[in-house]
PDB file of C-alpha atoms and ligand atoms in Angstrom:
ATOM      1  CA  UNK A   1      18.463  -5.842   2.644  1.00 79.00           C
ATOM      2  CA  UNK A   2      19.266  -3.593  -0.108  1.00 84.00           C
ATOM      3  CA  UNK A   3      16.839  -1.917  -2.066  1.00 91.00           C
ATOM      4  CA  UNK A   4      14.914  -4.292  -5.123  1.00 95.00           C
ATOM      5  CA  UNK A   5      13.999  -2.842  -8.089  1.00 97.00           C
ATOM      6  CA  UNK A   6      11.203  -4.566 -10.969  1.00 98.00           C
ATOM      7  CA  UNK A   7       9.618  -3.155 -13.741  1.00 98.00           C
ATOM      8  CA  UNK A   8       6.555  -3.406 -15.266  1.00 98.00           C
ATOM      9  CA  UNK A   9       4.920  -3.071 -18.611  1.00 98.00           C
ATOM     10  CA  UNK A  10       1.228  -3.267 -17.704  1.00 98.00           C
ATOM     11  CA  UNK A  11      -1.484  -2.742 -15.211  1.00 98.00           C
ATOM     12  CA  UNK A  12      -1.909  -6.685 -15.341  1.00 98.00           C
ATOM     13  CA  UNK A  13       2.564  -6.814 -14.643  1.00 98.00           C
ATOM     14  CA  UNK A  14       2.114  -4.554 -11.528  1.00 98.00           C
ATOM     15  CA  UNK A  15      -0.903  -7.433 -10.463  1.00 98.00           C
ATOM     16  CA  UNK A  16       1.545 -10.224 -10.935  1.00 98.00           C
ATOM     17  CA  UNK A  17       4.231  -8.387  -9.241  1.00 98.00           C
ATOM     18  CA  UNK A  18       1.945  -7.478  -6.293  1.00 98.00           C
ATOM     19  CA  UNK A  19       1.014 -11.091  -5.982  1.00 98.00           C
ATOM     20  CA  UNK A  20       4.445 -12.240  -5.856  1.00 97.00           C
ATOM     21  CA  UNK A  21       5.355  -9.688  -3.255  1.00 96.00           C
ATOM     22  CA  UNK A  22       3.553 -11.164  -0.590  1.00 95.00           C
ATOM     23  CA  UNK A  23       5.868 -13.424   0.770  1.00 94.00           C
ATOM     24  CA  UNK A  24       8.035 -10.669   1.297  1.00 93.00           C
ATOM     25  CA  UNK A  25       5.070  -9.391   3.854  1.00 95.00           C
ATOM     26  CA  UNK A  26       5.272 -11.874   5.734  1.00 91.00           C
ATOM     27  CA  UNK A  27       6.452 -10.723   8.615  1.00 92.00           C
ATOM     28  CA  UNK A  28       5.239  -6.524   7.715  1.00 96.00           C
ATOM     29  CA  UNK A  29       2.354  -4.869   9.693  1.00 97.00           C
ATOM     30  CA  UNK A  30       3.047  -1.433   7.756  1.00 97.00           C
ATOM     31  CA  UNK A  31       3.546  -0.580   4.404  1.00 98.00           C
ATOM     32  CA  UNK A  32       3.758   2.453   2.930  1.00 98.00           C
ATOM     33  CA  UNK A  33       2.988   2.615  -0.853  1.00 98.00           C
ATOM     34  CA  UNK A  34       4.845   5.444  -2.418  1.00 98.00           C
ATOM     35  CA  UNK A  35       4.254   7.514  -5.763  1.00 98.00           C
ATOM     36  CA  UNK A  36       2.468  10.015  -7.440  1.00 97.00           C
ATOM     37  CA  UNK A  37      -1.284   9.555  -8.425  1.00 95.00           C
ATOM     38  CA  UNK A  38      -1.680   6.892 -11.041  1.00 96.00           C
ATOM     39  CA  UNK A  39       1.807   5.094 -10.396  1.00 98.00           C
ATOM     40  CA  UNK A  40      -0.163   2.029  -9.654  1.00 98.00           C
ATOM     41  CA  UNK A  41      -0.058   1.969  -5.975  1.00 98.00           C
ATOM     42  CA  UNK A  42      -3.678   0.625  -5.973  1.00 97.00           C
ATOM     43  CA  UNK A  43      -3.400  -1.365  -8.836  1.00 98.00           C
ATOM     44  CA  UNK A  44      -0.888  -3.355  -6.612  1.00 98.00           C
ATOM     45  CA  UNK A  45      -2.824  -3.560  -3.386  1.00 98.00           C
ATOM     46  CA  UNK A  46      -5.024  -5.706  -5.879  1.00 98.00           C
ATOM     47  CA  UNK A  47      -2.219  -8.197  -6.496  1.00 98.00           C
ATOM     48  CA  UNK A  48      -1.371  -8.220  -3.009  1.00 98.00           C
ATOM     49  CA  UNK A  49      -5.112  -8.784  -1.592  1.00 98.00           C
ATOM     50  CA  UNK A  50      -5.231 -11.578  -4.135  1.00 98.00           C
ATOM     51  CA  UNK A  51      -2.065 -13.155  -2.872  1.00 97.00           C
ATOM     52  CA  UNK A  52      -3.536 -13.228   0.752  1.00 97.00           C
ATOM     53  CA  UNK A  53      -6.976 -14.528  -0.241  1.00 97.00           C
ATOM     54  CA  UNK A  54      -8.220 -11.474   0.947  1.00 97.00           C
ATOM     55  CA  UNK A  55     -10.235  -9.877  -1.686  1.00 96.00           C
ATOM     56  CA  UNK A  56     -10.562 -10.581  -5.552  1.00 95.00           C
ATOM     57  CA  UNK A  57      -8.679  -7.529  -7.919  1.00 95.00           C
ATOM     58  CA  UNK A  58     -12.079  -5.927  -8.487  1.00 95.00           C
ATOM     59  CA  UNK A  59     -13.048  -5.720  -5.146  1.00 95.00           C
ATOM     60  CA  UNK A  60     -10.222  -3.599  -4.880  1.00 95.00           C
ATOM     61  CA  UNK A  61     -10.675   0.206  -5.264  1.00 94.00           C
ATOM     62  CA  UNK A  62      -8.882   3.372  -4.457  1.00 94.00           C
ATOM     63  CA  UNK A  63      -9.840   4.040  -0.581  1.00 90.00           C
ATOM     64  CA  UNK A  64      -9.940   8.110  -1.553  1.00 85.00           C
ATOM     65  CA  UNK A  65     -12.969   8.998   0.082  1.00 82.00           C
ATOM     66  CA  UNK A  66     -13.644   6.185   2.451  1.00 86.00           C
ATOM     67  CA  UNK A  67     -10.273   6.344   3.618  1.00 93.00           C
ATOM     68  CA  UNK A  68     -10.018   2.680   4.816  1.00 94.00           C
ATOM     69  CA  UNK A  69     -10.671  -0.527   3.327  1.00 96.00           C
ATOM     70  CA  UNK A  70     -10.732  -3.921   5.064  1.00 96.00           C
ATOM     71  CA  UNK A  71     -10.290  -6.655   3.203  1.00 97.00           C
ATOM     72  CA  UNK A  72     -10.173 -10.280   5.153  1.00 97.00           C
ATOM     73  CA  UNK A  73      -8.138 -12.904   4.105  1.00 96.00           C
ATOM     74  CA  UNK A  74      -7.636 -16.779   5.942  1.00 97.00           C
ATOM     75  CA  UNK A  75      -4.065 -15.319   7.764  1.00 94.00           C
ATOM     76  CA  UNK A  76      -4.270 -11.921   7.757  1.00 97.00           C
ATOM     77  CA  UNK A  77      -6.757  -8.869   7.523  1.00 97.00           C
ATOM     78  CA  UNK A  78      -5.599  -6.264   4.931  1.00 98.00           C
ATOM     79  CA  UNK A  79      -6.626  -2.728   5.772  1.00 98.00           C
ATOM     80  CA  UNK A  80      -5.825  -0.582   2.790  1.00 98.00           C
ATOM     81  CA  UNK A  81      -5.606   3.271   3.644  1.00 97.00           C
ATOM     82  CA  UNK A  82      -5.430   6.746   1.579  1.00 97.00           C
ATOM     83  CA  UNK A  83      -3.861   9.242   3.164  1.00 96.00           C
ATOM     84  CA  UNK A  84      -4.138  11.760   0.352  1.00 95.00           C
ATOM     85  CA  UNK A  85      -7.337  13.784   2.045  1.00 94.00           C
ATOM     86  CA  UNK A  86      -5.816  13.660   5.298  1.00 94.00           C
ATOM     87  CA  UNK A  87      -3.173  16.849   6.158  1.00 94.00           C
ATOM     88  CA  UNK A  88      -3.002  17.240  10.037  1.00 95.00           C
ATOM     89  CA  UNK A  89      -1.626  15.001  12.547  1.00 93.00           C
ATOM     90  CA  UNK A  90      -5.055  15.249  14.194  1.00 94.00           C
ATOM     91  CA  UNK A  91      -7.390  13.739  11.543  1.00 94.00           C
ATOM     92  CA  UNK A  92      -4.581  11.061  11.084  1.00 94.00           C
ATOM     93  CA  UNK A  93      -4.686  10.191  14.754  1.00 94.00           C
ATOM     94  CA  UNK A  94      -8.875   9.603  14.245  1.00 93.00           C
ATOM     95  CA  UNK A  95      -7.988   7.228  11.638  1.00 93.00           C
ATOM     96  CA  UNK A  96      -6.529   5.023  14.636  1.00 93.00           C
ATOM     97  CA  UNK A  97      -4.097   3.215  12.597  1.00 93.00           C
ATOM     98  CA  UNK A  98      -1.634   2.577  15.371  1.00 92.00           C
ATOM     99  CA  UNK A  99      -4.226   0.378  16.649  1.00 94.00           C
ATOM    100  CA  UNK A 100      -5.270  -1.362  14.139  1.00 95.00           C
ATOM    101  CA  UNK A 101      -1.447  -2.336  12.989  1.00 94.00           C
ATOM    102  CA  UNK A 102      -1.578  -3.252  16.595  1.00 94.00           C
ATOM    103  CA  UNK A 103      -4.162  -6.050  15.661  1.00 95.00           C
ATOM    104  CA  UNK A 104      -3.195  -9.878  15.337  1.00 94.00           C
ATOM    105  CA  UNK A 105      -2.570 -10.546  11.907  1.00 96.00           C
ATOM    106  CA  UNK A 106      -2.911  -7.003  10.581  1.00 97.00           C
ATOM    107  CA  UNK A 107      -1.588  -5.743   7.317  1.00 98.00           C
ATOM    108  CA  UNK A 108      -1.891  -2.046   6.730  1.00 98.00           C
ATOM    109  CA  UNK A 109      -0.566  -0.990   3.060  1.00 98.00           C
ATOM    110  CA  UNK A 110      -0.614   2.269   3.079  1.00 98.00           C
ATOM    111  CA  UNK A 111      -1.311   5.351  -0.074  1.00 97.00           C
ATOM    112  CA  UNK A 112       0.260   8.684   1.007  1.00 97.00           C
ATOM    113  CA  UNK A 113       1.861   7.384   4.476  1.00 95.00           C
ATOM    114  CA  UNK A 114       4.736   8.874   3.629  1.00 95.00           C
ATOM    115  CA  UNK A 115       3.385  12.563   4.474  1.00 95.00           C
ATOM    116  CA  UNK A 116       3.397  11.727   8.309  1.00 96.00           C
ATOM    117  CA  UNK A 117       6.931  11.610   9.697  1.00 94.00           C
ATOM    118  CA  UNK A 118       5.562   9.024  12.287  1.00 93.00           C
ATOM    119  CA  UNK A 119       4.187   6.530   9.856  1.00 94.00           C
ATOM    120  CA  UNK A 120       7.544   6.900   7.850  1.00 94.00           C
ATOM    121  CA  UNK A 121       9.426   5.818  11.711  1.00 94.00           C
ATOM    122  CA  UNK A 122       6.698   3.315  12.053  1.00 94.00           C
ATOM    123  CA  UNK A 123       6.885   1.175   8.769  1.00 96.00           C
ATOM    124  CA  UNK A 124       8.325  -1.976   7.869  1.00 97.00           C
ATOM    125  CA  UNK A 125       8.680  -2.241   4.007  1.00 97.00           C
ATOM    126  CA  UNK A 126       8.014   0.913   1.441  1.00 97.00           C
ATOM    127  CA  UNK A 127       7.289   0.507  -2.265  1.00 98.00           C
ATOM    128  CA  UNK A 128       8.086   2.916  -3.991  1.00 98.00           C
ATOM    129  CA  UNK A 129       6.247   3.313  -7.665  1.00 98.00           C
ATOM    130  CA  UNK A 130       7.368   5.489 -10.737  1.00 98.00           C
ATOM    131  CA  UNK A 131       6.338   6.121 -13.976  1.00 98.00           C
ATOM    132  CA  UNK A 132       8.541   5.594 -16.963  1.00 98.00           C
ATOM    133  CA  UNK A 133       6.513   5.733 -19.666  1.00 96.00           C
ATOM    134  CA  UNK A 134       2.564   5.222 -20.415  1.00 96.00           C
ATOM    135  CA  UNK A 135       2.217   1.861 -19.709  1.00 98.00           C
ATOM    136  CA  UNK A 136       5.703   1.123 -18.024  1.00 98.00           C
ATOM    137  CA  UNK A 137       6.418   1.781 -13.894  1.00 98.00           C
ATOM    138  CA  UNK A 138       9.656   0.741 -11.749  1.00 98.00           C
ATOM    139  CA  UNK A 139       8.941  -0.411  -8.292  1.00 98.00           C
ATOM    140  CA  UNK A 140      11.294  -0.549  -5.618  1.00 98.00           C
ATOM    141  CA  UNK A 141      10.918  -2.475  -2.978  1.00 97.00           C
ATOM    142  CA  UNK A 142      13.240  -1.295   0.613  1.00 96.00           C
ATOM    143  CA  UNK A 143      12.509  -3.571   3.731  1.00 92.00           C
TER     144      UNK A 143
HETATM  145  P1  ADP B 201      -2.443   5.129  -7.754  1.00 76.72           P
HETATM  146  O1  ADP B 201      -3.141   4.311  -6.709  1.00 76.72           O
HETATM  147  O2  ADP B 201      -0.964   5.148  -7.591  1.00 76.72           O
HETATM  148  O3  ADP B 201      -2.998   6.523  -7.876  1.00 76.72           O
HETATM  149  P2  ADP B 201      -3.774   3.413  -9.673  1.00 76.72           P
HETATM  150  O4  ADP B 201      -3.299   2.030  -9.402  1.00 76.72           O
HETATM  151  O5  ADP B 201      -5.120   3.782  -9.147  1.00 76.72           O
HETATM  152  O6  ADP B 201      -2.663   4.450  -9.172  1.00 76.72           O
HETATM  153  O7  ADP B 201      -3.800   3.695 -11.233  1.00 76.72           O
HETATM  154  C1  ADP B 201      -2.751   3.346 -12.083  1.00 76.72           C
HETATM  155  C2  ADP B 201      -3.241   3.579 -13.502  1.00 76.72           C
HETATM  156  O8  ADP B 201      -2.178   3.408 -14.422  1.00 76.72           O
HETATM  157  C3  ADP B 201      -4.341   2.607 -13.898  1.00 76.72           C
HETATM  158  O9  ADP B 201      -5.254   3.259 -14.738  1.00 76.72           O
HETATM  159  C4  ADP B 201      -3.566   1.522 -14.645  1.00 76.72           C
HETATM  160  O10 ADP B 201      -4.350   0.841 -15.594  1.00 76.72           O
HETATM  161  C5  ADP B 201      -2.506   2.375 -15.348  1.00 76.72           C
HETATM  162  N1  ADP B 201      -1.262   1.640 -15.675  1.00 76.72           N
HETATM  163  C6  ADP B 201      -0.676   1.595 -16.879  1.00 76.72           C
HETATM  164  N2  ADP B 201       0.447   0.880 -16.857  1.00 76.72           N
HETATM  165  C7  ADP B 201       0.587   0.445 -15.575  1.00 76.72           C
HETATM  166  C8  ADP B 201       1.573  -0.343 -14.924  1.00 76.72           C
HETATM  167  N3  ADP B 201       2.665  -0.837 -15.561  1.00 76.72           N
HETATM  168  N4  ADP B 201       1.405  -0.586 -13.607  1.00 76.72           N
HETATM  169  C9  ADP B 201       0.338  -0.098 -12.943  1.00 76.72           C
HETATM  170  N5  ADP B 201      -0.627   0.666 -13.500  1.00 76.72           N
HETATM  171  C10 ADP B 201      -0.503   0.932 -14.813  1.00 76.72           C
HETATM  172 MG1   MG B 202      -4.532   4.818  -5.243  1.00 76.72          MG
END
């Protein structure tokens, strides 16, 4: 499928859009969430998590320090993962995130995947976020 593009005006847009993304993940086990820090690539895992019943929006927060988040939903488990601390192949590989994608009904979005060659091979769908102006982001969506 060719690339899909949206934009958004608002924190709350990038929610909605999240939300209605999830359909589309259906059949993913690995995301990788692309952008600079503050595109929004958390801000969407919220609208996703909601869309899966896995977690309300404020139960949603940036996994910088604690690296991985789990959030359980009916269908699926979200596990949503920031890479942005981690720079060697070695402190990736404790992460185990090959396993846990490996889980039944396992959805890993991932923040900063896209600095390990093998997650990049690995993923299924990337969303990519930019900023284009203060309140306004494009997201592009390649399966
Ligand atoms: P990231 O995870 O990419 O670092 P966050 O989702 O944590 O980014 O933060 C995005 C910030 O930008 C939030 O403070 C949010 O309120 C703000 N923001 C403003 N406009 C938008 C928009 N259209 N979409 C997403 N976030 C937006
Ligand atoms: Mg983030």
């Amino acid at each position: 499928m060719p690339p899909e593009s949206f934009l958004t005006n608002s924190a709350d847009e990038t929610v909605a859009l999240g939300a209605s993304l999830a359909p589309m993940l259906r059949d993913a086990r690995i995301v990788l969430l692309r952008g600079d820090l503050g595109a929004g690539k958390t801000t969407l895992v919220k609208g996703i998590a909601e869309a899966f019943q896995a977690a309300a929006q404020e139960d949603v927060t940036s996994p910088t320090f604690t690296l991985i988040h789990e959030y359980r939903g009916p269908d699926r488990t979200l596990y949503h993962i920031d890479l942005y601390r981690i720079e060697t192949e070695r402190e990736l590989a404790t992460l185990g995130i090959e396993d846990l994608s490996n889980e039944a009904g396992a959805l890993l979005l991932i923040e900063w995947g896209e600095k390990f060659d093998r997650l990049k091979k690995l993923r299924d769908v990337e969303i990519l976020l930019e900023r284009t102006g203060e309140s306004s982001r494009r997201i592009t969506i390649t399966q």
